[in-house]
Short mmCIF file of C-alpha atoms in Angstrom, two decimals:
data_model
loop_
_atom_site.label_atom_id
_atom_site.label_comp_id
_atom_site.label_asym_id
_atom_site.label_seq_id
_atom_site.Cartn_x
_atom_site.Cartn_y
_atom_site.Cartn_z
CA ASN Y 8 -22.43 -38.56 -5.01
CA ALA Y 9 -20.38 -37.54 -8.03
CA GLY Y 10 -16.74 -38.52 -8.23
CA VAL Y 11 -13.90 -36.50 -9.67
CA MET Y 12 -15.12 -34.95 -12.91
CA GLN Y 13 -12.76 -34.19 -15.74
CA ASN Y 14 -13.53 -32.57 -19.06
CA PRO Y 15 -13.20 -32.83 -21.85
CA ARG Y 16 -12.70 -36.61 -22.07
CA HIS Y 17 -10.87 -36.26 -25.37
CA LEU Y 18 -9.09 -33.21 -26.71
CA VAL Y 19 -7.38 -32.83 -30.07
CA ARG Y 20 -5.07 -29.91 -30.64
CA ARG Y 21 -2.72 -28.95 -33.44
CA ARG Y 22 0.90 -28.20 -32.62
CA GLY Y 23 1.23 -24.69 -31.25
CA GLN Y 24 -2.31 -24.43 -29.90
CA GLU Y 25 -3.29 -24.25 -26.25
CA ALA Y 26 -4.93 -27.04 -24.29
CA ARG Y 27 -7.08 -26.44 -21.22
CA LEU Y 28 -8.03 -29.39 -19.05
CA ARG Y 29 -10.59 -29.04 -16.27
CA CYS Y 30 -11.05 -30.94 -13.05
CA SER Y 31 -13.80 -30.69 -10.46
CA PRO Y 32 -12.84 -32.56 -7.27
CA MET Y 33 -15.19 -34.71 -5.27
CA LYS Y 34 -17.58 -32.81 -3.06
CA GLY Y 35 -15.84 -31.77 0.14
CA HIS Y 36 -12.35 -32.29 -1.27
CA SER Y 37 -10.08 -29.28 -1.30
CA HIS Y 38 -6.86 -30.92 -2.52
CA VAL Y 39 -6.25 -31.60 -6.20
CA TYR Y 40 -3.42 -33.45 -7.92
CA TRP Y 41 -2.60 -33.72 -11.59
CA TYR Y 42 -0.86 -36.76 -13.06
CA ARG Y 43 0.22 -37.56 -16.61
CA GLN Y 44 0.21 -41.01 -18.14
CA LEU Y 45 2.21 -41.56 -21.29
CA PRO Y 46 1.38 -44.60 -23.45
CA GLU Y 47 2.55 -47.86 -21.86
CA GLU Y 48 3.82 -46.05 -18.76
CA GLY Y 49 2.72 -45.46 -15.21
CA LEU Y 50 1.35 -42.20 -13.92
CA LYS Y 51 3.76 -39.39 -13.20
CA PHE Y 52 2.98 -36.73 -10.60
CA MET Y 53 2.81 -33.20 -11.98
CA VAL Y 54 1.37 -30.80 -9.42
CA TYR Y 55 -0.50 -30.59 -6.12
CA LEU Y 56 -2.85 -27.71 -5.41
CA GLN Y 57 -5.13 -26.51 -2.68
CA LYS Y 58 -7.64 -23.75 -3.20
CA GLU Y 59 -5.73 -20.71 -4.54
CA ASN Y 60 -2.36 -22.28 -3.70
CA ILE Y 61 0.18 -24.39 -5.53
CA ILE Y 62 1.71 -26.66 -2.89
CA ASP Y 63 4.07 -28.80 -4.95
CA GLU Y 64 4.82 -28.37 -8.64
CA SER Y 65 7.98 -30.43 -8.71
CA GLY Y 66 6.66 -32.64 -11.52
CA MET Y 67 5.60 -29.85 -13.85
CA PRO Y 68 7.69 -29.16 -16.95
CA LYS Y 69 9.42 -25.80 -16.54
CA GLU Y 70 7.87 -24.25 -19.61
CA ARG Y 71 4.43 -24.14 -21.24
CA PHE Y 72 2.62 -25.91 -18.38
CA SER Y 73 0.67 -24.17 -15.63
CA ALA Y 74 -2.04 -25.13 -13.16
CA GLU Y 75 -4.48 -23.29 -10.98
CA PHE Y 76 -7.24 -24.08 -8.51
CA PRO Y 77 -9.25 -20.91 -7.96
CA LYS Y 78 -11.48 -20.20 -5.00
CA GLU Y 79 -14.51 -20.84 -7.18
CA GLY Y 80 -14.64 -23.27 -10.06
CA PRO Y 81 -12.62 -26.23 -11.26
CA SER Y 82 -8.90 -26.74 -11.30
CA ILE Y 83 -7.35 -26.00 -14.69
CA LEU Y 84 -4.24 -27.54 -16.23
CA ARG Y 85 -3.07 -25.36 -19.07
CA ILE Y 86 -0.59 -26.37 -21.75
CA GLN Y 87 0.55 -23.63 -24.08
CA GLN Y 88 2.00 -24.20 -27.55
CA VAL Y 89 1.42 -27.93 -27.42
CA VAL Y 90 3.87 -30.34 -29.06
CA ARG Y 91 3.45 -33.97 -30.11
CA GLY Y 92 5.19 -35.13 -26.96
CA ASP Y 93 2.38 -33.67 -24.87
CA SER Y 94 0.02 -36.35 -26.20
CA ALA Y 95 -0.97 -38.36 -23.14
CA ALA Y 96 -3.76 -39.06 -20.70
CA TYR Y 97 -3.98 -36.45 -17.96
CA PHE Y 98 -5.59 -37.53 -14.72
CA CYS Y 99 -6.81 -35.42 -11.89
CA ALA Y 100 -7.22 -36.78 -8.37
CA SER Y 101 -8.59 -35.29 -5.19
CA SER Y 102 -8.42 -35.98 -1.49
CA PRO Y 103 -10.14 -34.48 1.54
CA TRP Y 104 -7.14 -33.92 3.82
CA THR Y 105 -3.36 -33.96 3.87
CA ILE Y 106 -2.45 -36.45 6.54
CA GLY Y 107 -3.14 -40.08 7.19
CA ASN Y 108 -4.01 -42.71 4.64
CA SER Y 109 -6.55 -40.68 2.73
CA PRO Y 110 -6.99 -42.41 -0.61
CA LEU Y 111 -6.66 -40.56 -3.85
CA HIS Y 112 -9.81 -40.53 -5.97
CA PHE Y 113 -9.02 -40.28 -9.66
CA GLY Y 114 -11.16 -38.96 -12.47
CA ASN Y 115 -11.44 -40.78 -15.81
CA GLY Y 116 -8.88 -38.52 -17.41
CA THR Y 117 -8.55 -36.29 -20.43
CA ARG Y 118 -6.86 -37.86 -23.42
CA LEU Y 119 -4.93 -35.21 -25.26
CA THR Y 120 -3.87 -35.83 -28.84
CA VAL Y 121 -1.58 -33.34 -30.54
CA THR Y 122 -1.57 -33.56 -34.34
CA GLN P 9 16.00 -43.40 -5.68
CA GLN P 10 12.42 -42.29 -6.04
CA GLN P 11 11.55 -45.14 -8.36
CA VAL P 12 9.25 -48.07 -7.94
CA LYS P 13 10.06 -50.97 -10.24
CA GLN P 14 7.18 -53.24 -11.19
CA SER P 15 7.17 -56.64 -12.87
CA PRO P 16 6.08 -58.35 -14.96
CA GLN P 17 4.95 -55.92 -17.63
CA SER P 18 2.20 -58.29 -18.70
CA LEU P 19 0.67 -61.43 -17.25
CA ILE P 20 -1.71 -64.07 -18.56
CA VAL P 21 -3.44 -66.32 -16.04
CA GLN P 22 -6.12 -68.96 -16.37
CA LYS P 23 -9.41 -68.44 -14.60
CA GLY P 24 -9.12 -69.67 -11.04
CA GLY P 25 -5.36 -69.26 -10.93
CA ILE P 26 -3.21 -66.94 -8.80
CA SER P 27 -1.92 -63.69 -10.27
CA ILE P 28 1.25 -62.31 -8.71
CA ILE P 29 2.67 -58.85 -9.40
CA ASN P 30 5.88 -57.67 -7.78
CA CYS P 31 7.27 -54.26 -6.93
CA ALA P 32 10.59 -53.11 -5.52
CA TYR P 33 11.76 -49.76 -4.21
CA GLU P 34 14.91 -48.09 -2.91
CA ASN P 35 13.73 -45.12 -0.88
CA THR P 36 13.25 -46.02 2.78
CA ALA P 37 11.29 -42.80 3.29
CA PHE P 38 8.24 -44.34 1.62
CA ASP P 39 5.52 -44.89 4.21
CA TYR P 40 2.44 -46.02 2.32
CA PHE P 41 2.07 -48.52 -0.52
CA PRO P 42 -1.21 -48.61 -2.44
CA TRP P 43 -2.20 -50.73 -5.41
CA TYR P 44 -4.42 -49.28 -8.10
CA GLN P 45 -6.52 -51.06 -10.70
CA GLN P 46 -7.23 -49.38 -14.03
CA PHE P 47 -9.68 -50.48 -16.71
CA PRO P 48 -9.36 -49.16 -20.29
CA GLY P 49 -10.67 -45.62 -20.61
CA LYS P 50 -10.99 -45.19 -16.85
CA GLY P 51 -8.96 -43.63 -14.11
CA PRO P 52 -7.06 -45.74 -11.59
CA ALA P 53 -9.07 -46.92 -8.60
CA LEU P 54 -7.58 -47.81 -5.22
CA LEU P 55 -7.64 -51.57 -4.72
CA ILE P 56 -5.76 -52.18 -1.48
CA ALA P 57 -2.98 -50.48 0.46
CA ILE P 58 -0.45 -51.32 3.16
CA ARG P 59 1.88 -49.54 5.55
CA PRO P 60 5.44 -50.82 6.15
CA ASP P 61 4.76 -51.87 9.74
CA VAL P 62 2.51 -54.68 8.46
CA SER P 63 3.79 -57.73 6.56
CA GLU P 64 0.52 -58.77 4.97
CA LYS P 65 -2.92 -57.37 4.31
CA LYS P 66 -5.83 -59.27 2.84
CA GLU P 67 -9.09 -57.98 1.41
CA GLY P 68 -11.23 -60.63 -0.19
CA ARG P 69 -9.27 -62.26 -3.02
CA PHE P 70 -6.57 -59.57 -2.94
CA THR P 71 -3.50 -59.81 -0.68
CA ILE P 72 -0.49 -57.54 -0.34
CA SER P 73 2.71 -59.14 0.99
CA PHE P 74 5.31 -56.69 2.25
CA ASN P 75 9.00 -57.44 2.88
CA LYS P 76 10.51 -54.37 4.50
CA SER P 77 14.09 -55.68 4.68
CA ALA P 78 14.08 -56.60 0.99
CA LYS P 79 12.18 -53.41 0.04
CA GLN P 80 9.73 -55.44 -1.95
CA PHE P 81 5.99 -55.84 -1.98
CA SER P 82 3.63 -57.87 -4.08
CA LEU P 83 -0.03 -58.22 -4.98
CA HIS P 84 -1.61 -61.65 -5.06
CA ILE P 85 -4.98 -62.15 -6.70
CA MET P 86 -6.45 -65.48 -5.67
CA ASP P 87 -9.01 -67.30 -7.80
CA SER P 88 -8.43 -64.85 -10.65
CA GLN P 89 -11.50 -64.03 -12.73
CA PRO P 90 -11.91 -62.61 -16.26
CA GLY P 91 -13.34 -59.47 -14.64
CA ASP P 92 -9.95 -58.93 -13.00
CA SER P 93 -8.42 -58.29 -16.42
CA ALA P 94 -7.04 -54.76 -16.10
CA THR P 95 -3.81 -52.86 -15.61
CA TYR P 96 -2.44 -52.87 -12.07
CA PHE P 97 -0.12 -50.24 -10.66
CA CYS P 98 1.82 -50.37 -7.46
CA ALA P 99 2.71 -47.04 -5.90
CA ALA P 100 4.53 -45.54 -2.96
CA ARG P 101 4.16 -42.34 -1.01
CA ILE P 102 6.96 -40.31 0.52
CA HIS P 103 6.53 -39.69 4.23
CA GLY P 104 5.36 -36.20 5.07
CA SER P 105 1.96 -34.68 5.65
CA SER P 106 2.21 -32.35 2.70
CA ASN P 107 2.85 -35.21 0.31
CA THR P 108 -0.24 -37.31 0.86
CA GLY P 109 -1.22 -37.31 -2.78
CA LYS P 110 2.22 -37.39 -4.32
CA LEU P 111 2.56 -41.01 -5.30
CA ILE P 112 5.38 -42.65 -7.19
CA PHE P 113 3.84 -45.23 -9.54
CA GLY P 114 5.31 -48.38 -10.98
CA GLN P 115 5.19 -48.93 -14.73
CA GLY P 116 2.06 -51.08 -14.59
CA THR P 117 1.19 -54.72 -15.24
CA THR P 118 -1.44 -55.66 -17.78
CA LEU P 119 -3.27 -58.72 -16.50
CA GLN P 120 -5.34 -60.93 -18.74
CA VAL P 121 -7.38 -63.71 -17.14
CA LYS P 122 -8.44 -66.33 -19.65
CA PRO P 123 -11.81 -68.03 -19.17
#
């Protein structure tokens, strides 16, 4: 019974390159959330997606960041033209439904380093 | 207004002692308060959660105390063990069925339990 799978675990990019982070939710989960954790800080909500729909992107930076959750395949968080300030741990979480006290199940994250 | 303030930032406790982590919030629209535990290199994992209509919830050695009028809640770890050494995050969720996974996290508390 696999949990939330994120890859890669570590990603190094030079300034100006693109970073693609992948997230496969738990089996049976159709809701995906992306969070960012800067060093020594708590997690900050970025975006909430259902299959083929962005529900809430209020935490996404206005430029260079995008997310998708296609009908088939994993959710992708894409960061274009990365800068040093994008270095962080990016966590994906999934849940099976939208109401009630459904817990969030987090993956182990992708640690992005921009050099 | 959508902040959750957590203290202390770090905590050292002797084995067998009680660890206490406090959180405070302003937004009365929060309706669900989970605590997450995170080990190095891992994603956060749900530890225990409470709703504001309950003043206390206990699960094993972990207890949440909730003071609705003071807008404060705390995590107590009884008989702390070295295996409890981790970073703990309190969080809050805004009421609304579409926001189940949109949590506001505190800044985290790094707990070290000395043998």
